[in-house]
Tab-separated table of C-alpha atoms in Angstrom:
chain	number	residue	atom	x	y	z
A	482	MET	CA	0.000	0.000	0.000
A	483	ALA	CA	1.319	3.486	-0.938
A	484	GLN	CA	2.399	5.681	1.976
A	485	TRP	CA	1.662	9.022	0.320
A	486	THR	CA	-1.481	11.018	1.073
A	487	SER	CA	-1.189	13.782	-1.539
A	488	ALA	CA	0.742	14.470	-4.738
A	489	VAL	CA	2.818	17.322	-6.146
A	490	GLY	CA	2.823	17.737	-9.926
A	491	ALA	CA	6.002	18.413	-11.883
A	492	ALA	CA	4.892	21.885	-12.972
A	493	GLN	CA	3.855	22.806	-9.435
A	494	LEU	CA	7.146	21.584	-7.952
A	495	GLY	CA	9.019	23.523	-10.617
A	496	ARG	CA	7.195	26.742	-9.658
A	497	LEU	CA	7.937	26.196	-5.978
A	498	LEU	CA	11.623	25.606	-6.670
A	499	THR	CA	11.803	28.698	-8.863
A	500	SER	CA	10.176	30.824	-6.165
A	501	GLN	CA	12.974	30.069	-3.711
A	502	GLN	CA	15.265	33.042	-3.333
A	503	ALA	CA	18.790	32.064	-4.252
A	504	ARG	CA	21.303	32.982	-1.602
A	505	PRO	CA	24.400	34.715	-3.027
A	506	ALA	CA	27.599	32.755	-2.653
A	507	GLY	CA	30.512	34.287	-0.874
A	508	PRO	CA	33.738	35.360	-2.615
A	509	GLY	CA	35.484	32.389	-4.201
A	510	ALA	CA	32.629	30.016	-3.291
A	511	ARG	CA	31.952	27.186	-5.714
A	512	ARG	CA	28.445	26.430	-6.913
A	513	PRO	CA	27.209	22.999	-5.820
A	514	PRO	CA	26.434	20.354	-8.439
A	515	ALA	CA	23.010	20.609	-10.091
A	516	TYR	CA	21.719	17.484	-8.342
A	517	ARG	CA	22.780	18.884	-4.961
A	518	SER	CA	20.998	22.188	-5.580
A	519	LEU	CA	17.847	20.305	-6.594
A	520	ALA	CA	17.984	18.027	-3.538
A	521	ASP	CA	18.555	20.996	-1.218
A	522	GLY	CA	15.686	22.885	-2.807
A	523	ILE	CA	13.230	20.030	-2.309
A	524	ARG	CA	14.492	19.445	1.231
A	525	LEU	CA	13.910	23.107	2.123
A	526	LEU	CA	10.402	23.023	0.648
A	527	VAL	CA	9.583	20.057	2.886
A	528	LEU	CA	11.079	21.623	6.002
A	529	GLU	CA	9.208	24.869	5.368
A	530	GLY	CA	5.971	22.960	4.813
A	531	ARG	CA	5.486	24.258	1.258
A	532	VAL	CA	5.614	20.652	0.081
A	533	PRO	CA	3.760	18.464	2.589
A	534	VAL	CA	5.264	15.431	4.248
A	535	ALA	CA	3.965	12.217	2.629
A	536	ALA	CA	3.425	13.968	-0.716
A	537	ARG	CA	4.190	11.883	-3.819
A	538	LEU	CA	6.801	13.565	-6.021
A	539	PRO	CA	6.784	13.443	-9.828
A	540	ALA	CA	8.526	10.603	-11.633
A	541	GLU	CA	12.174	11.299	-12.494
A	542	ARG	CA	11.568	11.662	-16.234
A	543	GLU	CA	8.535	13.942	-15.704
A	544	LEU	CA	10.401	16.276	-13.348
A	545	ALA	CA	13.470	16.355	-15.616
A	546	VAL	CA	11.314	17.601	-18.496
A	547	ALA	CA	9.610	20.248	-16.317
A	548	LEU	CA	12.948	21.561	-14.999
A	549	ALA	CA	14.857	21.208	-18.292
A	550	VAL	CA	17.588	19.125	-16.654
A	551	SER	CA	18.815	15.607	-17.287
A	552	ARG	CA	17.062	12.621	-15.806
A	553	THR	CA	20.409	11.699	-14.240
A	554	THR	CA	20.331	14.958	-12.263
A	555	VAL	CA	16.862	14.219	-10.902
A	556	ALA	CA	17.771	10.600	-10.103
A	557	ALA	CA	20.875	11.715	-8.195
A	558	ALA	CA	18.857	14.345	-6.282
A	559	TYR	CA	16.222	11.770	-5.315
A	560	GLU	CA	18.920	9.357	-4.189
A	561	ALA	CA	20.537	12.057	-2.027
A	562	LEU	CA	17.160	12.816	-0.446
A	563	ARG	CA	16.577	9.100	0.240
A	564	THR	CA	20.009	8.844	1.880
A	565	GLU	CA	19.238	11.855	4.097
A	566	GLY	CA	15.791	10.548	5.078
A	567	PHE	CA	13.728	13.149	3.215
A	568	LEU	CA	12.398	10.751	0.589
A	569	GLU	CA	11.013	7.229	0.644
A	570	SER	CA	10.333	5.078	-2.384
A	571	ARG	CA	8.687	1.799	-3.251
A	572	ARG	CA	8.598	0.050	-6.599
A	573	GLY	CA	5.216	0.581	-8.182
A	574	ALA	CA	4.184	3.246	-5.647
A	575	GLY	CA	6.643	6.015	-6.535
A	576	SER	CA	8.537	8.328	-4.184
A	577	TRP	CA	7.114	10.504	-1.437
A	578	THR	CA	8.497	13.102	0.953
A	579	ALA	CA	9.467	12.276	4.528
A	580	VAL	CA	11.295	13.746	7.509
A	581	PRO	CA	14.276	11.928	9.080
A	582	ALA	CA	13.564	10.088	12.302
A	583	GLY	CA	16.199	12.145	14.104
A	584	ASN	CA	14.640	15.473	13.231
A	585	PRO	CA	13.727	17.217	16.507
A	586	LEU	CA	10.010	17.421	17.236
A	587	PRO	CA	9.533	19.379	20.478
A	588	ALA	CA	6.475	18.620	22.575
A	589	ARG	CA	6.490	21.886	24.475
A	590	GLY	CA	5.579	25.460	23.722
A	591	LEU	CA	1.784	25.856	23.586
A	592	GLU	CA	0.624	24.755	27.024
A	593	PRO	CA	0.051	27.567	29.555
A	594	LEU	CA	3.131	28.432	31.568
A	595	PRO	CA	2.889	27.392	35.248
A	596	PRO	CA	2.192	30.396	37.499
A	597	GLU	CA	5.381	29.861	39.473
A	598	SER	CA	7.449	30.456	36.289
A	599	LEU	CA	5.872	33.764	35.302
A	600	GLY	CA	8.419	35.886	37.131
A	601	SER	CA	11.490	34.482	35.394
A	602	MET	CA	10.166	33.378	31.987
A	603	ILE	CA	8.620	35.473	29.206
A	604	ASP	CA	5.853	33.295	27.824
A	605	LEU	CA	5.401	33.469	24.053
A	606	GLY	CA	3.814	30.037	23.964
A	607	CYS	CA	0.124	30.889	24.296
A	608	ALA	CA	-1.594	33.325	21.922
A	609	ALA	CA	-3.894	34.719	24.603
A	610	LEU	CA	-4.283	38.160	26.198
A	611	PRO	CA	-5.463	39.157	29.686
A	612	ALA	CA	-9.188	39.661	30.254
A	613	PRO	CA	-10.606	42.972	28.929
A	614	GLU	CA	-11.739	44.476	32.209
A	615	PRO	CA	-14.089	45.795	33.448
A	616	TRP	CA	-16.163	43.711	31.048
A	617	LEU	CA	-15.298	40.301	32.480
A	618	THR	CA	-16.406	41.360	35.962
A	619	ARG	CA	-19.544	43.046	34.646
A	620	ALA	CA	-20.454	39.991	32.568
A	621	VAL	CA	-20.125	37.651	35.541
A	622	GLN	CA	-22.193	39.997	37.708
A	623	GLY	CA	-24.855	40.176	35.013
A	624	ALA	CA	-24.847	36.394	34.709
A	625	LEU	CA	-25.325	35.978	38.458
A	626	GLU	CA	-28.381	38.214	38.315
A	627	GLU	CA	-29.894	36.026	35.599
A	628	LEU	CA	-28.909	32.701	37.191
A	629	PRO	CA	-31.767	32.064	39.740
A	630	PRO	CA	-34.355	30.707	37.252
A	631	TYR	CA	-31.794	28.250	35.867
A	632	ALA	CA	-30.770	27.122	39.354
A	633	HIS	CA	-34.212	25.525	39.735
A	634	THR	CA	-33.551	23.247	36.715
A	635	HIS	CA	-31.250	20.269	36.218
A	636	GLY	CA	-28.707	22.586	34.544
A	637	ASP	CA	-27.935	20.262	31.616
A	638	TYR	CA	-28.449	21.883	28.210
A	639	PRO	CA	-26.690	19.658	25.635
A	640	ALA	CA	-27.434	22.058	22.760
A	641	GLY	CA	-26.728	25.134	24.881
A	642	LEU	CA	-28.957	27.636	26.653
A	643	PRO	CA	-31.860	28.547	24.349
A	644	ALA	CA	-31.248	32.251	24.984
A	645	LEU	CA	-27.585	32.053	23.903
A	646	ARG	CA	-28.372	29.897	20.870
A	647	ARG	CA	-30.876	32.524	19.774
A	648	THR	CA	-28.397	35.347	20.363
A	649	ILE	CA	-25.641	33.657	18.332
A	650	ALA	CA	-28.095	32.839	15.527
A	651	ASP	CA	-29.215	36.477	15.445
A	652	ARG	CA	-25.614	37.626	15.135
A	653	TYR	CA	-25.116	35.434	12.049
A	654	THR	CA	-28.357	36.773	10.605
A	655	ALA	CA	-27.117	40.323	11.175
A	656	ARG	CA	-23.989	39.425	9.200
A	657	GLY	CA	-26.143	38.470	6.228
A	658	ILE	CA	-26.442	34.704	6.822
A	659	PRO	CA	-30.005	33.892	7.944
A	660	THR	CA	-29.686	31.477	10.859
A	661	MET	CA	-32.130	29.745	13.190
A	662	PRO	CA	-31.357	28.767	16.796
A	663	GLU	CA	-31.751	25.143	15.646
A	664	GLN	CA	-28.557	25.657	13.608
A	665	ILE	CA	-26.472	26.452	16.707
A	666	MET	CA	-24.899	24.199	19.338
A	667	VAL	CA	-23.012	25.808	22.224
A	668	THR	CA	-19.836	23.942	23.181
A	669	THR	CA	-17.032	24.079	25.722
A	670	GLY	CA	-14.714	26.238	23.651
A	671	ALA	CA	-13.796	25.858	19.990
A	672	MET	CA	-11.749	22.761	20.855
A	673	GLY	CA	-14.887	21.104	22.206
A	674	ALA	CA	-16.727	21.972	18.994
A	675	ILE	CA	-14.057	20.541	16.706
A	676	ASP	CA	-13.645	17.454	18.872
A	677	ALA	CA	-17.381	16.761	18.575
A	678	ILE	CA	-17.286	17.287	14.802
A	679	CYS	CA	-14.308	14.961	14.356
A	680	HIS	CA	-15.925	12.171	16.355
A	681	LEU	CA	-19.168	12.492	14.391
A	682	PHE	CA	-17.747	12.781	10.882
A	683	ALA	CA	-14.257	11.291	10.898
A	684	GLY	CA	-13.841	7.910	12.549
A	685	ARG	CA	-10.464	6.367	13.229
A	686	GLY	CA	-8.446	6.109	10.034
A	687	GLU	CA	-10.458	8.738	8.131
A	688	ARG	CA	-8.565	11.408	6.218
A	689	ILE	CA	-8.783	15.049	7.277
A	690	ALA	CA	-7.239	17.726	5.060
A	691	VAL	CA	-5.534	20.504	7.036
A	692	GLU	CA	-3.701	23.664	6.127
A	693	SER	CA	0.069	23.400	6.341
A	694	PRO	CA	0.954	24.991	8.731
A	695	SER	CA	-2.073	24.810	11.008
A	696	TYR	CA	-3.056	25.324	14.649
A	697	ALA	CA	-0.969	22.896	16.683
A	698	ASN	CA	-3.566	21.946	19.300
A	699	ILE	CA	-6.147	21.064	16.639
A	700	LEU	CA	-3.609	18.896	14.814
A	701	GLN	CA	-2.901	17.031	18.038
A	702	LEU	CA	-6.626	16.654	18.763
A	703	MET	CA	-7.139	15.085	15.341
A	704	ARG	CA	-4.168	12.760	15.725
A	705	ALA	CA	-5.524	11.617	19.087
A	706	ALA	CA	-8.861	10.856	17.401
A	707	GLY	CA	-7.034	8.534	15.001
A	708	ALA	CA	-7.380	10.713	11.895
A	709	ARG	CA	-4.979	10.555	8.965
A	710	LEU	CA	-3.928	14.147	8.354
A	711	VAL	CA	-3.455	15.319	4.775
A	712	PRO	CA	-1.467	18.590	4.771
A	713	VAL	CA	-2.237	21.242	2.142
A	714	ALA	CA	0.431	23.909	1.770
A	715	MET	CA	-0.560	27.543	2.248
A	716	ALA	CA	0.268	30.066	-0.464
A	717	ASP	CA	3.310	32.287	0.047
A	718	GLY	CA	3.283	35.050	2.634
A	719	LEU	CA	-0.200	36.229	3.561
A	720	ALA	CA	-1.808	35.162	0.249
A	721	GLY	CA	-4.058	32.597	1.936
A	722	TRP	CA	-5.046	29.313	0.334
A	723	ASP	CA	-3.482	27.774	-2.762
A	724	LEU	CA	-6.740	26.834	-4.501
A	725	PRO	CA	-5.258	24.618	-7.288
A	726	VAL	CA	-3.549	22.528	-4.605
A	727	TRP	CA	-6.736	22.356	-2.540
A	728	ARG	CA	-8.755	21.162	-5.538
A	729	GLU	CA	-6.149	18.499	-6.281
A	730	VAL	CA	-6.065	17.222	-2.695
A	731	LEU	CA	-9.850	17.169	-2.334
A	732	ARG	CA	-10.156	15.288	-5.617
A	733	ASP	CA	-7.327	12.774	-5.141
A	734	ALA	CA	-7.269	12.185	-1.366
A	735	ALA	CA	-11.076	12.434	-0.892
A	736	PRO	CA	-10.841	13.524	2.779
A	737	ARG	CA	-13.975	13.208	4.892
A	738	LEU	CA	-13.273	16.557	6.577
A	739	ALA	CA	-11.175	19.624	5.843
A	740	TYR	CA	-10.200	22.048	8.616
A	741	VAL	CA	-9.339	25.660	7.720
A	742	VAL	CA	-8.907	29.055	9.390
A	743	ALA	CA	-10.066	31.674	6.881
A	744	ASP	CA	-9.793	34.717	9.160
A	745	PHE	CA	-6.288	35.633	10.368
A	746	HIS	CA	-4.970	32.124	10.112
A	747	ASN	CA	-3.141	30.610	13.070
A	748	PRO	CA	-0.111	30.723	12.834
A	749	THR	CA	0.512	32.720	9.611
A	750	GLY	CA	-2.085	35.493	10.025
A	751	ALA	CA	-3.298	35.084	6.414
A	752	LEU	CA	-6.788	36.300	5.511
A	753	ALA	CA	-8.636	34.445	2.734
A	754	ASP	CA	-10.456	36.730	0.308
A	755	GLU	CA	-14.063	36.215	-0.806
A	756	ASP	CA	-13.144	34.542	-4.088
A	757	GLN	CA	-10.937	32.029	-2.269
A	758	ARG	CA	-13.779	31.297	0.145
A	759	ARG	CA	-16.291	30.782	-2.661
A	760	GLN	CA	-13.937	28.518	-4.614
A	761	LEU	CA	-13.023	26.370	-1.607
A	762	VAL	CA	-16.682	25.817	-0.710
A	763	GLN	CA	-17.405	24.796	-4.307
A	764	ALA	CA	-14.436	22.407	-4.345
A	765	ALA	CA	-15.440	20.843	-1.015
A	766	ARG	CA	-19.032	20.406	-2.159
A	767	SER	CA	-17.897	18.758	-5.408
A	768	ALA	CA	-15.615	16.373	-3.513
A	769	GLY	CA	-18.198	15.489	-0.861
A	770	THR	CA	-15.900	16.886	1.853
A	771	VAL	CA	-17.292	18.590	4.956
A	772	LEU	CA	-15.515	21.916	5.445
A	773	VAL	CA	-14.877	22.891	9.074
A	774	VAL	CA	-14.190	26.629	9.272
A	775	ASP	CA	-12.604	28.020	12.447
A	776	GLU	CA	-13.747	31.634	13.001
A	777	THR	CA	-12.174	32.164	16.415
A	778	MET	CA	-9.928	34.991	15.120
A	779	SER	CA	-12.494	36.624	12.831
A	780	GLU	CA	-13.212	39.667	15.023
A	781	LEU	CA	-9.567	40.440	15.823
A	782	HIS	CA	-8.706	42.761	12.932
A	783	LEU	CA	-6.005	45.303	13.783
A	784	ASP	CA	-6.907	47.929	11.168
A	785	PRO	CA	-9.905	49.984	12.384
A	786	ALA	CA	-10.876	50.846	8.798
A	787	MET	CA	-10.741	47.277	7.566
A	788	VAL	CA	-13.767	45.732	5.826
A	789	MET	CA	-13.837	41.985	6.421
A	790	PRO	CA	-14.783	39.479	3.700
A	791	ARG	CA	-18.087	37.671	4.091
A	792	PRO	CA	-17.926	34.558	6.287
A	793	VAL	CA	-17.250	31.266	4.525
A	794	CYS	CA	-20.707	30.044	5.532
A	795	ALA	CA	-22.201	32.840	3.387
A	796	PHE	CA	-21.420	30.602	0.410
A	797	ASP	CA	-23.242	27.660	2.021
A	798	PRO	CA	-26.001	29.305	4.083
A	799	ALA	CA	-27.878	26.045	4.747
A	800	GLY	CA	-24.808	24.626	6.498
A	801	SER	CA	-24.734	21.306	4.646
A	802	THR	CA	-21.108	21.641	3.452
A	803	VAL	CA	-19.686	24.265	5.825
A	804	LEU	CA	-19.610	23.764	9.599
A	805	THR	CA	-18.613	27.026	11.263
A	806	VAL	CA	-16.885	27.096	14.651
A	807	GLY	CA	-16.760	30.230	16.795
A	808	SER	CA	-15.531	31.017	20.292
A	809	ALA	CA	-15.304	33.645	23.001
A	810	SER	CA	-11.847	32.441	24.037
A	811	LYS	CA	-9.743	34.476	21.582
A	812	ALA	CA	-12.063	37.422	20.999
A	813	PHE	CA	-12.836	37.923	24.692
A	814	TRP	CA	-10.769	35.843	27.128
A	815	ALA	CA	-9.210	32.368	27.082
A	816	GLY	CA	-10.756	31.654	30.491
A	817	MET	CA	-14.232	32.057	29.003
A	818	ARG	CA	-14.602	28.528	27.604
A	819	ILE	CA	-17.625	29.135	25.403
A	820	GLY	CA	-17.660	28.013	21.774
A	821	TRP	CA	-20.311	27.154	19.209
A	822	VAL	CA	-21.021	25.337	15.964
A	823	ARG	CA	-23.229	26.652	13.170
A	824	ALA	CA	-24.476	23.945	10.799
A	825	ALA	CA	-27.599	22.459	9.252
A	826	PRO	CA	-30.268	21.521	11.837
A	827	ASP	CA	-29.853	17.777	11.200
A	828	VAL	CA	-26.108	18.057	11.797
A	829	ILE	CA	-26.724	19.949	15.041
A	830	ARG	CA	-29.177	17.265	16.183
A	831	SER	CA	-26.563	14.563	15.520
A	832	LEU	CA	-23.879	16.505	17.395
A	833	VAL	CA	-26.193	17.046	20.357
A	834	ALA	CA	-27.168	13.370	20.454
A	835	ALA	CA	-23.528	12.300	20.443
A	836	ARG	CA	-22.739	14.746	23.238
A	837	ALA	CA	-24.580	12.579	25.750
A	838	TYR	CA	-21.478	10.363	25.770
A	839	ALA	CA	-19.043	13.246	26.155
A	840	ASP	CA	-19.506	16.290	28.424
A	841	LEU	CA	-23.352	16.584	28.512
A	842	GLY	CA	-23.254	20.372	28.260
A	843	THR	CA	-21.459	23.657	28.758
A	844	PRO	CA	-21.380	25.561	32.112
A	845	VAL	CA	-24.530	27.640	32.501
A	846	LEU	CA	-22.934	30.628	34.261
A	847	GLU	CA	-20.410	31.193	31.463
A	848	GLN	CA	-23.131	30.938	28.839
A	849	LEU	CA	-25.147	33.567	30.690
A	850	ALA	CA	-22.079	35.808	30.857
A	851	VAL	CA	-21.487	35.629	27.098
A	852	ASN	CA	-25.178	36.191	26.417
A	853	TRP	CA	-25.122	39.243	28.709
A	854	LEU	CA	-22.109	40.643	26.831
A	855	MET	CA	-23.707	40.186	23.430
A	856	HIS	CA	-26.989	41.780	24.504
A	857	THR	CA	-25.651	44.822	26.341
A	858	GLY	CA	-22.974	46.027	23.915
A	859	GLY	CA	-20.280	44.770	26.270
A	860	TRP	CA	-19.001	42.360	23.617
A	861	GLU	CA	-18.213	45.177	21.160
A	862	SER	CA	-16.657	47.335	23.881
A	863	ALA	CA	-14.482	44.442	25.053
A	864	LEU	CA	-13.448	43.744	21.446
A	865	GLU	CA	-12.207	47.321	21.072
A	866	ILE	CA	-10.034	46.847	24.148
A	867	ARG	CA	-8.761	43.544	22.805
A	868	ARG	CA	-7.970	44.994	19.343
A	869	THR	CA	-6.108	47.914	20.873
A	870	GLN	CA	-4.050	45.566	23.053
A	871	ALA	CA	-3.207	43.326	20.097
A	872	ARG	CA	-2.369	46.229	17.763
A	873	GLU	CA	-0.038	47.928	20.261
A	874	ASN	CA	1.644	44.645	21.169
A	875	CYS	CA	2.070	43.767	17.496
A	876	GLU	CA	3.748	47.092	16.733
A	877	ALA	CA	6.088	46.731	19.702
A	878	LEU	CA	7.010	43.114	18.934
A	879	VAL	CA	7.598	43.762	15.228
A	880	ALA	CA	9.900	46.693	15.985
A	881	ALA	CA	11.817	44.737	18.622
A	882	VAL	CA	12.348	41.634	16.474
A	883	ARG	CA	13.443	43.696	13.480
A	884	LYS	CA	15.977	45.476	15.693
A	885	GLU	CA	17.373	42.439	17.503
A	886	LEU	CA	17.041	39.816	14.745
A	887	PRO	CA	17.285	41.558	11.374
A	888	ASP	CA	17.829	38.282	9.501
A	889	TRP	CA	14.475	36.872	10.639
A	890	GLU	CA	11.713	37.216	8.049
A	891	PHE	CA	7.966	37.642	8.468
A	892	ASP	CA	4.918	39.365	7.018
A	893	VAL	CA	2.866	41.519	9.383
A	894	PRO	CA	-0.770	40.361	9.298
A	895	ARG	CA	-3.788	42.668	9.407
A	896	GLY	CA	-5.320	40.796	12.313
A	897	GLY	CA	-5.149	37.820	14.611
A	898	LEU	CA	-2.638	37.280	17.382
A	899	THR	CA	0.456	35.744	15.790
A	900	LEU	CA	3.558	36.326	13.669
A	901	TRP	CA	4.898	33.385	11.640
A	902	VAL	CA	8.648	33.965	11.574
A	903	ARG	CA	11.339	32.401	9.417
A	904	THR	CA	14.434	32.146	11.599
A	905	GLY	CA	17.223	32.985	9.187
A	906	GLY	CA	18.150	29.379	8.444
A	907	LEU	CA	18.380	28.272	12.083
A	908	SER	CA	16.499	25.357	13.607
A	909	GLY	CA	13.290	26.526	15.277
A	910	SER	CA	13.423	23.534	17.603
A	911	ARG	CA	16.906	24.471	18.770
A	912	ILE	CA	15.835	28.089	19.289
A	913	ALA	CA	12.901	26.916	21.419
A	914	GLU	CA	15.251	24.715	23.417
A	915	ALA	CA	17.811	27.482	23.913
A	916	GLY	CA	15.057	29.998	24.679
A	917	GLU	CA	14.030	28.164	27.825
A	918	ARG	CA	17.632	28.462	29.013
A	919	VAL	CA	17.682	32.255	28.581
A	920	GLY	CA	14.170	32.943	29.853
A	921	VAL	CA	11.847	33.068	26.852
A	922	ARG	CA	9.361	30.378	25.897
A	923	VAL	CA	8.471	30.071	22.214
A	924	PRO	CA	6.895	27.278	20.130
A	925	SER	CA	8.910	26.037	17.184
A	926	GLY	CA	7.582	25.563	13.680
A	927	PRO	CA	7.238	21.751	13.707
A	928	ARG	CA	4.442	22.067	16.257
A	929	PHE	CA	2.314	23.547	13.466
A	930	GLY	CA	3.129	21.043	10.751
A	931	VAL	CA	2.536	17.400	10.036
A	932	ASP	CA	5.451	15.049	10.775
A	933	GLY	CA	8.199	17.572	11.332
A	934	ALA	CA	7.766	20.261	8.696
A	935	PHE	CA	8.568	23.967	9.333
A	936	GLU	CA	11.816	23.396	11.179
A	937	GLY	CA	13.009	26.830	10.107
A	938	TYR	CA	10.165	28.736	11.817
A	939	VAL	CA	8.852	29.901	15.189
A	940	ARG	CA	5.497	31.452	16.101
A	941	LEU	CA	5.485	34.725	18.040
A	942	PRO	CA	2.169	35.885	19.557
A	943	PHE	CA	1.162	39.476	20.317
A	944	THR	CA	0.935	38.802	24.039
A	945	VAL	CA	3.639	41.178	25.266
A	946	GLY	CA	4.258	44.838	24.507
A	947	GLY	CA	6.430	47.806	25.455
A	948	PRO	CA	9.664	47.052	27.332
A	949	LEU	CA	8.627	43.399	27.753
A	950	ALA	CA	8.487	42.954	23.973
A	951	GLU	CA	11.975	44.450	23.707
A	952	GLU	CA	13.255	42.091	26.399
A	953	ALA	CA	11.587	39.105	24.718
A	954	ALA	CA	13.304	39.933	21.416
A	955	ALA	CA	16.651	40.355	23.179
A	956	ARG	CA	16.270	36.931	24.789
A	957	LEU	CA	15.308	35.403	21.437
A	958	ALA	CA	18.462	36.916	19.956
A	959	ALA	CA	20.468	35.368	22.786
A	960	ALA	CA	18.839	32.000	22.085
A	961	ALA	CA	19.642	32.332	18.381
A	962	GLY	CA	23.222	33.116	19.303
A	963	LEU	CA	23.452	29.906	21.338
A	964	VAL	CA	22.150	27.934	18.383
A	965	GLU	CA	24.592	29.562	15.961
A	966	THR	CA	27.554	28.726	18.187
A	967	GLY	CA	26.373	25.185	18.899
A	968	ALA	CA	25.933	25.872	22.624
A	969	THR	CA	22.654	23.948	22.893
A	970	THR	CA	21.770	20.809	24.798
A	971	GLY	CA	23.309	17.756	23.196
A	972	THR	CA	26.616	17.103	21.510
A	973	GLU	CA	25.935	17.690	17.839
A	974	ALA	CA	26.117	21.119	16.221
A	975	PRO	CA	22.820	22.803	15.373
A	976	ARG	CA	21.457	21.907	11.969
A	977	THR	CA	20.753	24.805	9.634
A	978	PHE	CA	18.161	24.611	6.879
A	979	VAL	CA	19.450	26.667	3.997
A	980	ALA	CA	19.141	25.723	0.321
């Protein structure tokens, strides 16, 4: 049985190789052989996640024609990649990309930092801001005032409080997508929503297409559910989805689900435009794939004058192809574990029925607090506080990183909470490891890929600002210096990832 889950065409691979910026050689430096340059180029594409792991590469003759090189050059490049562990082959099945078993895959970096470490460690692991007071306190007080009638009931509402379901449905309707309360299920955070969807639609062994890179905790949730993840590379920079690649994956891999973040993608910050949204919905519908759209960042735009594209569900208003997931955790506060799913009524009924074997329902008091916020204007006021915090932190962090680490590359997004940073050819895993030694905690790129991709990246959230952002950048520079000199844990020198 073939071990690849997607395929890269010869023309597509040629475009990706051409798009790589050639690094100028130093004085007197000799150019490497053609096969070596080709092997290094493919290796870098895999490590950056632009070519997914477990993607079938073109046949040698096909790629040679596309690149206008000899077949011998391609054969030698493939053999070098096999020797280094970046390619596996089987007669009759072709060759597909891989990552060497020894490639570091850190398990740390996204879990909340223990309170006792907050004084000595700058935490860039979690993309979460403090609560936007006074609105958290006011919301809880408002919820307590509305609690007594519910205290006389059993307190279990598997679909969510009727009042909150109606409020969320009305908000979608106000955005131009007519929605009934029967199309809403309230969950325990967005993670609870996606977990319920995965268990209902994608049993163990089912394929789920995911953006590459993607949100690390969702990837781990899907792996734990036994899904087979099919990575789909994002377009360059902040360009969003690569629609030709998506159509190819949906057609050839036939995934049961596809998980995407259209609004200020985590970790890249990309924002899909309306045409991309329309095309992806059409492709998913044609392939029979259920599209799970994570909207948790959708209200966190940093430009006050920005006009957001229509939601993805606007192109599937009945909710038969698009399941939309929202949450109060990013827009309001991570401690407010309220999420929701918008879908067709029959899908909601199935999710609610399955919930009886999971968590039964979401805490009533928190639901009342979110409902109070959305009804009183507190939600919009809190969002303005949150956007201001994120915008100021983003400006401070960008300036500090550019000053302390001028070789690091990134595009500044127009919203969300994260920078996706290319680390100047250094190992992101080694930087994360060294960072904990110098007092800064940062997640490395492989956390956001499938099977070890994105080794040359780290994710930096907009969670610190002012002097703390400057100190965080200084500590990251110190960590990078340790990696460059080889002064990291272990005996081998740090691996660089430069074509």
